[in-house]
Coordinates of C-alpha atoms in Angstrom, one line a residue:
X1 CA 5.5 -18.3 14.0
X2 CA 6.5 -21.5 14.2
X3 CA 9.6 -22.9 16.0
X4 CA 11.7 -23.5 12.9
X5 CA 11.3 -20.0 11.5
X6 CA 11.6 -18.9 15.2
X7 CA 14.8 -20.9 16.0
X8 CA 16.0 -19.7 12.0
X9 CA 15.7 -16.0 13.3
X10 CA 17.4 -16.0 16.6
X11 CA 20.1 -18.5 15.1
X12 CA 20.9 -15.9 12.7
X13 CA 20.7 -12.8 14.3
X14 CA 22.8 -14.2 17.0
X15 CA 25.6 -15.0 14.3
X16 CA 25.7 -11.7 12.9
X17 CA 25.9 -9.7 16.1
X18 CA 28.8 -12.0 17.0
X19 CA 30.5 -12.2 13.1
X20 CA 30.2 -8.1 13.8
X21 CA 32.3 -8.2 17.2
X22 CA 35.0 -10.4 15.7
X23 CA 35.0 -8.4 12.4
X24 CA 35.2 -5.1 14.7
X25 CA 38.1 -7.2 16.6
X26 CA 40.0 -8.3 13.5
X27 CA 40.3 -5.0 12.1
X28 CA 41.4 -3.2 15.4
X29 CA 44.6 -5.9 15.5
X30 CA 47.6 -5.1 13.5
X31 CA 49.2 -8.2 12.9
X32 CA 50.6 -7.6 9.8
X33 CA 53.9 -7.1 11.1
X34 CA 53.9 -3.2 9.4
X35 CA 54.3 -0.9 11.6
X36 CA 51.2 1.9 11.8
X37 CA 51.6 4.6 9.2
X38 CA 54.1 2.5 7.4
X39 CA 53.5 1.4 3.6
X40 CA 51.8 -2.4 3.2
X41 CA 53.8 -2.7 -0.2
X42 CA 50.9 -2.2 -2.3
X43 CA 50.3 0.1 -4.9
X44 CA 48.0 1.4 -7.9
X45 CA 47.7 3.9 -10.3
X46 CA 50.0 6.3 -7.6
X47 CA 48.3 5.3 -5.0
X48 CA 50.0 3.7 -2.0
X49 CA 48.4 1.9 1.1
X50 CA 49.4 2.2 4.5
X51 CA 48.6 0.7 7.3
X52 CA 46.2 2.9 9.1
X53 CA 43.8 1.1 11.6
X54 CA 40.1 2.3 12.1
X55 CA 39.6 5.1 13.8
X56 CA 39.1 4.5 17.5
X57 CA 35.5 7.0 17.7
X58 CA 34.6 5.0 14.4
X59 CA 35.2 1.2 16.6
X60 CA 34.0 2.6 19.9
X61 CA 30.0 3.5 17.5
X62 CA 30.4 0.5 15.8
X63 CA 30.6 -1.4 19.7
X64 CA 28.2 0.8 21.5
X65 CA 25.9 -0.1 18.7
X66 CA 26.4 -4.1 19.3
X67 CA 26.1 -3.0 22.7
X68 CA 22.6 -1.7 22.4
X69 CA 21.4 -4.0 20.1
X70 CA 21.8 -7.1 22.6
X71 CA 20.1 -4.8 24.9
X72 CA 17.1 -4.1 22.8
X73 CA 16.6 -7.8 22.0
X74 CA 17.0 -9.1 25.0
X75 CA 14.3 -6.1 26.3
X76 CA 11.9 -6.2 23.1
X77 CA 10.6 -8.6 21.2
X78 CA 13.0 -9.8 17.9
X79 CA 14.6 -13.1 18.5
X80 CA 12.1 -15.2 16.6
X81 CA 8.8 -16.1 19.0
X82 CA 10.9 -14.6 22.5
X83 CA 8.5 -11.8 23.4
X84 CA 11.4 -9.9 25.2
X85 CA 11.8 -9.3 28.7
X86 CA 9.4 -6.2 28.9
X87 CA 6.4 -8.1 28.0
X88 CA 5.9 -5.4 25.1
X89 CA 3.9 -5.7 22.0
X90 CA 2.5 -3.2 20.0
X91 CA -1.1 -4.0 20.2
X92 CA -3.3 -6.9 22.3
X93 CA -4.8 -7.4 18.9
X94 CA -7.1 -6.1 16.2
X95 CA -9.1 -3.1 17.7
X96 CA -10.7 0.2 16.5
X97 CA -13.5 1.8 19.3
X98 CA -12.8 3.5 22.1
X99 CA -14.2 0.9 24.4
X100 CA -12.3 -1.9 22.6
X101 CA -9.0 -0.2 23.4
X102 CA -9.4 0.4 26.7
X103 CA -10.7 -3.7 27.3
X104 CA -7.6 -4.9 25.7
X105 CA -5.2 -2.3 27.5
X106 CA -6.6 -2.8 30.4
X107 CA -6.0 -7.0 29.6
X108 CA -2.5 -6.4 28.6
X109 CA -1.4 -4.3 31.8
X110 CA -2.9 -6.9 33.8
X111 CA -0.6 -9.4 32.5
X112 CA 2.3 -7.3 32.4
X113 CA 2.4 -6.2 29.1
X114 CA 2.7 -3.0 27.6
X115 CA 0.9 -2.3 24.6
X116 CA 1.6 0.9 23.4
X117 CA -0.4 0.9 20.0
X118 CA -3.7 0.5 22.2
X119 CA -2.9 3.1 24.6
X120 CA -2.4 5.5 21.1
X121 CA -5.7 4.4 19.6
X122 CA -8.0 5.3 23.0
X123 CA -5.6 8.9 23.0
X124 CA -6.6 9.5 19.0
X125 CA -10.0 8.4 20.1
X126 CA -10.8 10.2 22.6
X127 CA -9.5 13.3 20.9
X128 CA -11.2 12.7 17.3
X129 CA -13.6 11.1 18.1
X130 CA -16.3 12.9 18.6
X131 CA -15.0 14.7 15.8
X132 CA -15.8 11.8 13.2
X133 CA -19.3 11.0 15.0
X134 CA -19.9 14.6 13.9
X135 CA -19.1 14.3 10.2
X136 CA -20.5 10.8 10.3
X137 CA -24.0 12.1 11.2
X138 CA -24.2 14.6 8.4
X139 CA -25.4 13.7 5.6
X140 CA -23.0 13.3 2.3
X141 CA -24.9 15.9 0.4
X142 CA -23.8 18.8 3.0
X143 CA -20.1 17.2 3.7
X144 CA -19.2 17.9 0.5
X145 CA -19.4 21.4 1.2
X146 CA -17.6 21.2 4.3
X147 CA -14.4 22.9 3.4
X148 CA -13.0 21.7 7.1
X149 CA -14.2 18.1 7.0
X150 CA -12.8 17.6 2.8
X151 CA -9.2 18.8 4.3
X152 CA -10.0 16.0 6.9
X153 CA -11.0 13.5 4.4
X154 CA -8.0 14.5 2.0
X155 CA -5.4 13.9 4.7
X156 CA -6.9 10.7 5.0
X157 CA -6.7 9.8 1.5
X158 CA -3.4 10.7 1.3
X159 CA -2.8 7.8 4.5
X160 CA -5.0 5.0 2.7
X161 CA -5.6 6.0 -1.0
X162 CA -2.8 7.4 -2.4
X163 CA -0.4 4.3 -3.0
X164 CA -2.7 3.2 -6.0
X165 CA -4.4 6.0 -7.0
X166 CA -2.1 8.6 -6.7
X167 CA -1.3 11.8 -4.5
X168 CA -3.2 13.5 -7.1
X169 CA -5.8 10.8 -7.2
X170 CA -5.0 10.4 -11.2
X171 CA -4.3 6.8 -10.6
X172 CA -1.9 5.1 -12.7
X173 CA -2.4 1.6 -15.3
X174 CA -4.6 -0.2 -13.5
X175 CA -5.7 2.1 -11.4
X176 CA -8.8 4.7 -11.6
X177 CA -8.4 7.8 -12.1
X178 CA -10.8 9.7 -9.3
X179 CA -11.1 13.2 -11.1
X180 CA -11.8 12.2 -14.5
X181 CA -15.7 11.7 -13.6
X182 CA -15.3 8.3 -15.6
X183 CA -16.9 5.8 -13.0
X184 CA -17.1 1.5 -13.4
X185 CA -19.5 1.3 -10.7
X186 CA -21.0 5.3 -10.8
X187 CA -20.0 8.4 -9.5
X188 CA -22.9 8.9 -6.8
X189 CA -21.9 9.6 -3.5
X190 CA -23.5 6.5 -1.6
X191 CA -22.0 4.3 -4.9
X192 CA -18.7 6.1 -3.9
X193 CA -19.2 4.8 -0.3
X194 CA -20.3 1.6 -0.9
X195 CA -17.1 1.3 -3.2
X196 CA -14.8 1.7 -0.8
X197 CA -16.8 0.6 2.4
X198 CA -17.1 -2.9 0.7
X199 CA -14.6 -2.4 -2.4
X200 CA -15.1 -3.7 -5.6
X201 CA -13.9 -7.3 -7.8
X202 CA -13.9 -6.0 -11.5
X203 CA -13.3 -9.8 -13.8
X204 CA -13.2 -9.5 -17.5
X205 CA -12.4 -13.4 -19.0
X206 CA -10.2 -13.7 -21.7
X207 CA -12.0 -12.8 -25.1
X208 CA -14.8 -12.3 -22.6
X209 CA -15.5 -16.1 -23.2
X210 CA -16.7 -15.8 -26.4
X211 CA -15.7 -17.7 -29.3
X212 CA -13.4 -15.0 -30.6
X213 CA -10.3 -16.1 -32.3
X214 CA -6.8 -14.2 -32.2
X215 CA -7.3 -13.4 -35.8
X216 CA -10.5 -11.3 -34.8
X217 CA -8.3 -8.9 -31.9
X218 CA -7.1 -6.4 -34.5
X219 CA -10.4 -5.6 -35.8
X220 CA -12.1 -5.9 -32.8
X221 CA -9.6 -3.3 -31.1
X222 CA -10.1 -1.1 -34.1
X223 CA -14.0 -1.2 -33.5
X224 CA -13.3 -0.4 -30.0
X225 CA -11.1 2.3 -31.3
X226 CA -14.1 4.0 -33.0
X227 CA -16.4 3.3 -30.3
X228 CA -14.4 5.8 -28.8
X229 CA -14.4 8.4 -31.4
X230 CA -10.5 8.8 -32.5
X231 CA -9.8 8.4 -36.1
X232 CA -10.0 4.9 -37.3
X233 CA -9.9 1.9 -40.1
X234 CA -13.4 2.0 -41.4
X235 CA -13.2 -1.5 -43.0
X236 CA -11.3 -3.0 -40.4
X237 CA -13.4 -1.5 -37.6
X238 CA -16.8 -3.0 -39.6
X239 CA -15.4 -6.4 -39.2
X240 CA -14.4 -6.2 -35.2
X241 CA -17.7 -5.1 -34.9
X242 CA -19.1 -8.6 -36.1
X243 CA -16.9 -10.0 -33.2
X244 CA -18.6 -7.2 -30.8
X245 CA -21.8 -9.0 -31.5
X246 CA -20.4 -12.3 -30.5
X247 CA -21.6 -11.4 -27.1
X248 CA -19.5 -7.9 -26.0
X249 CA -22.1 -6.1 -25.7
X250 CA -23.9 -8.2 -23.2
X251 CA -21.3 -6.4 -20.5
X252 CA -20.7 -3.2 -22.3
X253 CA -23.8 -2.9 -24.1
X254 CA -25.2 -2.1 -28.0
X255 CA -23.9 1.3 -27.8
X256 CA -20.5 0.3 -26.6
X257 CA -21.5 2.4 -23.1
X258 CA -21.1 -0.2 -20.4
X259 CA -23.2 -1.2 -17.5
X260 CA -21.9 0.3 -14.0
X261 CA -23.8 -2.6 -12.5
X262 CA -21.5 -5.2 -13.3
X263 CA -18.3 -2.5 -13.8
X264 CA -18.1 -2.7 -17.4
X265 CA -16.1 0.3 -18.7
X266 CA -18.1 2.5 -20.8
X267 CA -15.9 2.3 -24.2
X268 CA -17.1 5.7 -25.9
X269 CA -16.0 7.9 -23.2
X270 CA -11.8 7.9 -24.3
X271 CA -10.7 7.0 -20.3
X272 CA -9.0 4.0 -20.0
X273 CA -8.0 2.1 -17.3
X274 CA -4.8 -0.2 -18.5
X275 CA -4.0 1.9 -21.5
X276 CA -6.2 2.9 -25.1
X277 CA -3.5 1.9 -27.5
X278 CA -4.5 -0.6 -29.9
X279 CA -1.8 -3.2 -29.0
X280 CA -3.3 -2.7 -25.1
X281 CA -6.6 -2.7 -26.1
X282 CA -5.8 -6.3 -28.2
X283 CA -4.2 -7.5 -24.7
X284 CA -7.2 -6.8 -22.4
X285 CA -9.5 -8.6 -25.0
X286 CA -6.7 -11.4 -25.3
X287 CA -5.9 -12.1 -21.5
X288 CA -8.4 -10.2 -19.8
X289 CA -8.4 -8.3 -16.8
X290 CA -9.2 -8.5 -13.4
X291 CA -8.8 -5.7 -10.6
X292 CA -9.1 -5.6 -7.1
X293 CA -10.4 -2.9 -5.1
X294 CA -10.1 -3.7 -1.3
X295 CA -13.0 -2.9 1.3
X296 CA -11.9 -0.4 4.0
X297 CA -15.2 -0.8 6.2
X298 CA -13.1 -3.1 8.4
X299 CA -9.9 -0.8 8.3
X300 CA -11.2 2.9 8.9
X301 CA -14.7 1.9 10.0
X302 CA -17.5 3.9 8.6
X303 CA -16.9 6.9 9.8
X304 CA -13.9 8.0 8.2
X305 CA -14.7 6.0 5.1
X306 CA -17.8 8.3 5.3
X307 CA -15.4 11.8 5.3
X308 CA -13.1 9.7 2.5
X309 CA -16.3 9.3 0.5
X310 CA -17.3 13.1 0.3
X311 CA -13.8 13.9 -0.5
X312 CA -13.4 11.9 -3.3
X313 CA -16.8 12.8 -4.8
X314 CA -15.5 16.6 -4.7
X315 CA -12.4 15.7 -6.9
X316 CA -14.3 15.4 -9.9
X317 CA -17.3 17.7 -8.8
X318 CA -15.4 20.6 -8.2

């Protein structure tokens, strides 16, 4: 952080603590020269207002709150770049083994500090580890049956996953859905891992840089259209198909059934990842698309990406 932001941060927390005890002071004075109880002279719609201070228990919260707040920031860090007077931070910095927690807590006490987070990860560690190591060394084929290590690999989903693909895994628009069995890069379960140990870049260009003019999206969505097998224009689907051949088909191939190597959507298959509707079919031709799937190797380490992976497999090989 640097000083500006730091001095920006203590500047203004310092203001509103203090704006708080005058504000708390102001209304606790009755200088109005109205006695308490007694009308202020104002009125509306039959109802009067009288001059009734804050309660006392309501002020005496509100100042025990002030109170502990000053306390807190003068003990914990929150005043900009001032670490606070306990030295505490919630972790010495980026960790995930057993042996790397205990180096950096062992560091931080040393200097005084008290870093809880560590301390947590060498307690989890300790107690799931070996746990992890166990699923980790079986292989994925026989996980998948492992009824305790799914639940395992479900809660974990739930922790990582879930805020983009759902609690159900359905996904949303942009988005896969996990139980559909509709995979960009494959469905196996080492593709699965590799997916999310390493994650995935899926970039289609705009018009897939071909030389395909805004006239040509209507038909060319309504080729798509039939590609898919709903009910379509026959003549306007024979002309998008002339733009197909521009060069479409060098990603999603002759038959329209994409090429998991590159993560080109199989078209024929109905699942669609932001939306099958002609007029969003027409927009991912017209602007593109690109989606980011982020790598987790680095996050949960391969171990639990390894539990993750069965789990996700059994979604849509129930």
């Amino acid at each position: 952080m640097t000083n500006f932001w730091s001095i920006w941060i203590i500047v203004l927390s310092s203001v509103v603590i203090i704006g708080c005890i005058f504000l708390l002071r102001a209304c606790s004075k009755n200088d109005t020269g109205v006695e308490e109880g007694e009308s202020m002279g104002h009125s509306f719609d039959g109802i009067e207002e009288l001059n009734n201070p804050l309660p006392k228990w309501w002020s005496y919260m509100f100042y025990i709150t002030i109170v502990f707040s000053v306390i807190y920031l003068a003990l914990y860090p929150g005043m900009g770049s001032f670490k606070g007077l306990l030295g505490w931070t919630s972790s010495n910095q980026s960790v995930r083994t057993l042996e790397e927690s205990k180096i950096a807590v062992e560091d931080a006490l040393k200097e005084g500090r008290w870093v809880q987070y560590d301390q947590e990860v060498i307690h989890a560690n300790e107690k799931f580890g070996p746990i992890f190591k166990a699923y980790a060394d079986t292989p994925l084929e026989e996980l998948v049956n492992n009824k305790e290590a799914l639940k395992v690999g479900g809660r974990l989903f739930l922790q990582n996953c879930a805020m983009c693909h759902g609690s159900d895994a359905r996904g949303s628009k942009g988005f896969p859905n996990l139980t559909d069995g509709a995979w960009l890069y494959g469905g196996e379960l080492e593709t699965i891992k590799t997916s999310i140990m390493n994650g995935r870049h899926g970039m289609m260009p705009p018009k897939g840089g071909l030389p395909i003019e805004d006239s040509e999206l209507p038909g060319l969505a309504e080729y798509v259209v039939k590609l898919s097998g709903r009910e379509h224009d026959a003549a306007l689907a024979a002309q998008g198909q002339g733009s197909f051949m521009k060069g479409c088909f060098a990603c999603h191939g002759m038959d329209g059934t994409g090429n998991k190597f590159m993560g080109a959507p199989n078209l024929t298959d109905n699942a669609w990842l932001y939306g099958g509707s002609r007029g969003a079919i027409q927009q991912s031709i017209k602007n593109g698309r690109s989606g980011v799937m982020p790598a987790w190797k680095d996050v949960l380490g391969e171990e639990k990406v390894h539990v993750i992976s069965a789990y996700v497999y059994s979604l849509s090989n129930k």
